[in-house]
GROMACS .gro file of C-alpha atoms in nm:
model
  190
    1UNK     CA    1   1.530   0.211   0.803
    2UNK     CA    2   1.703   0.503   0.672
    3UNK     CA    3   1.638   0.845   0.794
    4UNK     CA    4   1.562   0.974   0.444
    5UNK     CA    5   1.407   0.686   0.365
    6UNK     CA    6   1.151   0.745   0.641
    7UNK     CA    7   1.140   1.077   0.554
    8UNK     CA    8   1.049   0.936   0.237
    9UNK     CA    9   0.804   0.679   0.301
   10UNK     CA   10   0.632   0.867   0.531
   11UNK     CA   11   0.554   1.179   0.214
   12UNK     CA   12   0.401   0.898   0.052
   13UNK     CA   13   0.181   0.771   0.264
   14UNK     CA   14   0.101   1.118   0.364
   15UNK     CA   15   0.044   1.171  -0.021
   16UNK     CA   16  -0.179   0.928  -0.088
   17UNK     CA   17  -0.381   0.885   0.228
   18UNK     CA   18  -0.443   1.223   0.155
   19UNK     CA   19  -0.577   1.148  -0.177
   20UNK     CA   20  -0.787   0.843  -0.016
   21UNK     CA   21  -0.857   1.048   0.290
   22UNK     CA   22  -1.240   1.096   0.206
   23UNK     CA   23  -1.469   0.997   0.465
   24UNK     CA   24  -1.529   0.695   0.437
   25UNK     CA   25  -1.429   0.303   0.586
   26UNK     CA   26  -1.447  -0.010   0.555
   27UNK     CA   27  -1.828  -0.111   0.534
   28UNK     CA   28  -1.848  -0.028   0.852
   29UNK     CA   29  -2.185  -0.311   0.860
   30UNK     CA   30  -1.880  -0.548   0.780
   31UNK     CA   31  -1.760  -0.588   1.139
   32UNK     CA   32  -2.106  -0.785   1.181
   33UNK     CA   33  -2.174  -1.018   0.960
   34UNK     CA   34  -2.122  -1.415   1.005
   35UNK     CA   35  -1.749  -1.555   0.808
   36UNK     CA   36  -1.844  -1.783   0.578
   37UNK     CA   37  -1.572  -1.972   0.385
   38UNK     CA   38  -1.546  -2.246   0.124
   39UNK     CA   39  -1.224  -2.481  -0.010
   40UNK     CA   40  -1.149  -2.761  -0.060
   41UNK     CA   41  -1.052  -2.864   0.352
   42UNK     CA   42  -1.123  -2.758   0.680
   43UNK     CA   43  -0.891  -2.812   1.061
   44UNK     CA   44  -1.081  -2.648   1.354
   45UNK     CA   45  -0.882  -2.600   1.679
   46UNK     CA   46  -1.206  -2.547   1.887
   47UNK     CA   47  -0.901  -2.513   2.178
   48UNK     CA   48  -0.674  -2.291   2.007
   49UNK     CA   49  -0.954  -2.118   1.847
   50UNK     CA   50  -0.827  -2.154   1.501
   51UNK     CA   51  -0.915  -2.258   1.192
   52UNK     CA   52  -0.701  -2.323   0.889
   53UNK     CA   53  -0.856  -2.375   0.540
   54UNK     CA   54  -0.655  -2.477   0.305
   55UNK     CA   55  -0.684  -2.541  -0.137
   56UNK     CA   56  -0.861  -2.316  -0.304
   57UNK     CA   57  -1.025  -2.102  -0.011
   58UNK     CA   58  -1.296  -1.860  -0.062
   59UNK     CA   59  -1.413  -1.655   0.223
   60UNK     CA   60  -1.680  -1.404   0.284
   61UNK     CA   61  -1.747  -1.121   0.545
   62UNK     CA   62  -2.017  -0.869   0.377
   63UNK     CA   63  -1.881  -0.716   0.148
   64UNK     CA   64  -1.490  -0.839   0.213
   65UNK     CA   65  -1.396  -1.092  -0.007
   66UNK     CA   66  -1.103  -1.261   0.024
   67UNK     CA   67  -0.904  -1.568  -0.189
   68UNK     CA   68  -0.627  -1.815  -0.103
   69UNK     CA   69  -0.423  -2.105  -0.135
   70UNK     CA   70  -0.411  -2.102   0.299
   71UNK     CA   71  -0.602  -1.942   0.545
   72UNK     CA   72  -0.594  -1.940   0.914
   73UNK     CA   73  -0.869  -1.759   1.105
   74UNK     CA   74  -0.798  -1.702   1.465
   75UNK     CA   75  -1.074  -1.665   1.715
   76UNK     CA   76  -0.978  -1.385   1.893
   77UNK     CA   77  -1.085  -1.318   2.271
   78UNK     CA   78  -1.322  -0.956   2.224
   79UNK     CA   79  -1.472  -1.178   1.906
   80UNK     CA   80  -1.253  -1.046   1.597
   81UNK     CA   81  -1.122  -1.220   1.423
   82UNK     CA   82  -0.748  -1.231   1.269
   83UNK     CA   83  -0.712  -1.389   0.952
   84UNK     CA   84  -0.318  -1.510   0.819
   85UNK     CA   85  -0.437  -1.564   0.373
   86UNK     CA   86  -0.153  -1.703   0.169
   87UNK     CA   87  -0.039  -1.754  -0.153
   88UNK     CA   88  -0.387  -1.798  -0.422
   89UNK     CA   89  -0.325  -1.743  -0.804
   90UNK     CA   90   0.004  -1.621  -0.934
   91UNK     CA   91   0.124  -1.705  -0.539
   92UNK     CA   92  -0.127  -1.414  -0.408
   93UNK     CA   93  -0.394  -1.371  -0.248
   94UNK     CA   94  -0.643  -1.161  -0.297
   95UNK     CA   95  -0.912  -0.936  -0.078
   96UNK     CA   96  -1.112  -0.710  -0.117
   97UNK     CA   97  -1.335  -0.479   0.040
   98UNK     CA   98  -1.633  -0.136  -0.005
   99UNK     CA   99  -1.631   0.192   0.106
  100UNK     CA  100  -1.808   0.321   0.377
  101UNK     CA  101  -2.079   0.520   0.235
  102UNK     CA  102  -1.919   0.527  -0.114
  103UNK     CA  103  -1.927   0.346  -0.439
  104UNK     CA  104  -1.605   0.218  -0.393
  105UNK     CA  105  -1.285  -0.058  -0.294
  106UNK     CA  106  -0.972  -0.160  -0.199
  107UNK     CA  107  -0.890  -0.411  -0.307
  108UNK     CA  108  -0.484  -0.645  -0.346
  109UNK     CA  109  -0.314  -0.908  -0.339
  110UNK     CA  110   0.013  -1.034  -0.227
  111UNK     CA  111   0.210  -1.293  -0.153
  112UNK     CA  112   0.086  -1.267   0.245
  113UNK     CA  113  -0.181  -1.078   0.346
  114UNK     CA  114  -0.295  -1.048   0.710
  115UNK     CA  115  -0.655  -0.906   0.810
  116UNK     CA  116  -0.651  -0.773   1.194
  117UNK     CA  117  -1.028  -0.770   1.261
  118UNK     CA  118  -0.980  -0.589   1.564
  119UNK     CA  119  -0.785  -0.249   1.481
  120UNK     CA  120  -0.942  -0.342   1.108
  121UNK     CA  121  -0.570  -0.319   1.023
  122UNK     CA  122  -0.451  -0.500   0.659
  123UNK     CA  123  -0.067  -0.604   0.584
  124UNK     CA  124  -0.013  -0.681   0.259
  125UNK     CA  125   0.371  -0.876   0.223
  126UNK     CA  126   0.523  -0.911  -0.016
  127UNK     CA  127   0.501  -0.834  -0.444
  128UNK     CA  128   0.151  -0.546  -0.262
  129UNK     CA  129   0.012  -0.413  -0.479
  130UNK     CA  130  -0.332  -0.248  -0.353
  131UNK     CA  131  -0.589  -0.018  -0.580
  132UNK     CA  132  -0.858   0.160  -0.511
  133UNK     CA  133  -1.203   0.047  -0.714
  134UNK     CA  134  -1.421   0.319  -0.816
  135UNK     CA  135  -1.707   0.154  -0.944
  136UNK     CA  136  -1.551  -0.147  -1.113
  137UNK     CA  137  -1.268   0.119  -1.249
  138UNK     CA  138  -0.891   0.169  -1.095
  139UNK     CA  139  -0.829   0.468  -0.970
  140UNK     CA  140  -0.540   0.497  -0.814
  141UNK     CA  141  -0.283   0.229  -0.730
  142UNK     CA  142   0.069   0.180  -0.545
  143UNK     CA  143   0.300  -0.126  -0.539
  144UNK     CA  144   0.603  -0.246  -0.316
  145UNK     CA  145   0.715  -0.516  -0.154
  146UNK     CA  146   0.504  -0.400   0.222
  147UNK     CA  147   0.165  -0.244   0.208
  148UNK     CA  148  -0.024  -0.140   0.463
  149UNK     CA  149  -0.386  -0.027   0.552
  150UNK     CA  150  -0.641   0.064   0.808
  151UNK     CA  151  -0.968   0.020   0.750
  152UNK     CA  152  -1.109   0.270   0.992
  153UNK     CA  153  -0.908   0.631   0.831
  154UNK     CA  154  -0.826   0.529   0.453
  155UNK     CA  155  -0.455   0.602   0.546
  156UNK     CA  156  -0.204   0.358   0.441
  157UNK     CA  157   0.150   0.338   0.397
  158UNK     CA  158   0.386   0.141   0.199
  159UNK     CA  159   0.794   0.070   0.193
  160UNK     CA  160   1.016   0.022  -0.046
  161UNK     CA  161   1.367  -0.184   0.121
  162UNK     CA  162   1.501  -0.021   0.338
  163UNK     CA  163   1.844  -0.315   0.617
  164UNK     CA  164   1.604  -0.218   0.871
  165UNK     CA  165   1.263  -0.361   0.698
  166UNK     CA  166   1.443  -0.687   0.503
  167UNK     CA  167   1.205  -0.515   0.236
  168UNK     CA  168   1.360  -0.434  -0.090
  169UNK     CA  169   1.228  -0.282  -0.378
  170UNK     CA  170   1.128   0.060  -0.493
  171UNK     CA  171   0.724   0.207  -0.397
  172UNK     CA  172   0.563   0.266  -0.752
  173UNK     CA  173   0.226   0.423  -0.793
  174UNK     CA  174  -0.074   0.550  -0.993
  175UNK     CA  175  -0.252   0.839  -0.914
  176UNK     CA  176  -0.602   0.996  -1.069
  177UNK     CA  177  -0.660   1.300  -1.053
  178UNK     CA  178  -1.044   1.305  -0.911
  179UNK     CA  179  -1.241   1.510  -1.065
  180UNK     CA  180  -1.501   1.752  -0.773
  181UNK     CA  181  -1.849   1.983  -0.864
  182UNK     CA  182  -1.668   2.329  -0.837
  183UNK     CA  183  -1.899   2.510  -0.526
  184UNK     CA  184  -2.130   2.749  -0.699
  185UNK     CA  185  -2.005   3.128  -0.666
  186UNK     CA  186  -1.624   3.007  -0.640
  187UNK     CA  187  -1.369   3.181  -0.926
  188UNK     CA  188  -1.119   3.042  -1.101
  189UNK     CA  189  -0.835   3.148  -1.047
  190UNK     CA  190  -0.693   3.072  -1.367
   0.00000   0.00000   0.00000
């Protein structure tokens, strides 16, 4: 990544992170919920701690929902799970999870989605789109070749093209102004 692109990517991550930085990460209770799935086929490799689900896969874990053509779920030594979702309608897998303490959710689509339950980081790769929904209304949206979202801190990074990343394309987004009630006694600066 060129120094200029690195600065631009970093600035975008900070700007969008500040917009979504309300004190709400992923729904905290989700990490203690069982993982439920439905699929056309399942293969369990117990010695490898690996479950391979294929065909119309839908996974739920509390408020978290993942839909894809294929999902590989690995049980980590610490009890957390890592899931890799590939393909789905239009060639993209889908992820959605409610944010803790607010009526908001994060959802996204990409050709490949990797959720690391240990770090609570989601990586959307190839034709990636991520939205912040307030209720059922999409308020903010970003797209790019790679989006990395930290569920604990509500900070994300969108990576565009660059020679070292192997990604091509531009980062795009829509930021909806947030309405916040004025503080009583505060004077307008107009």
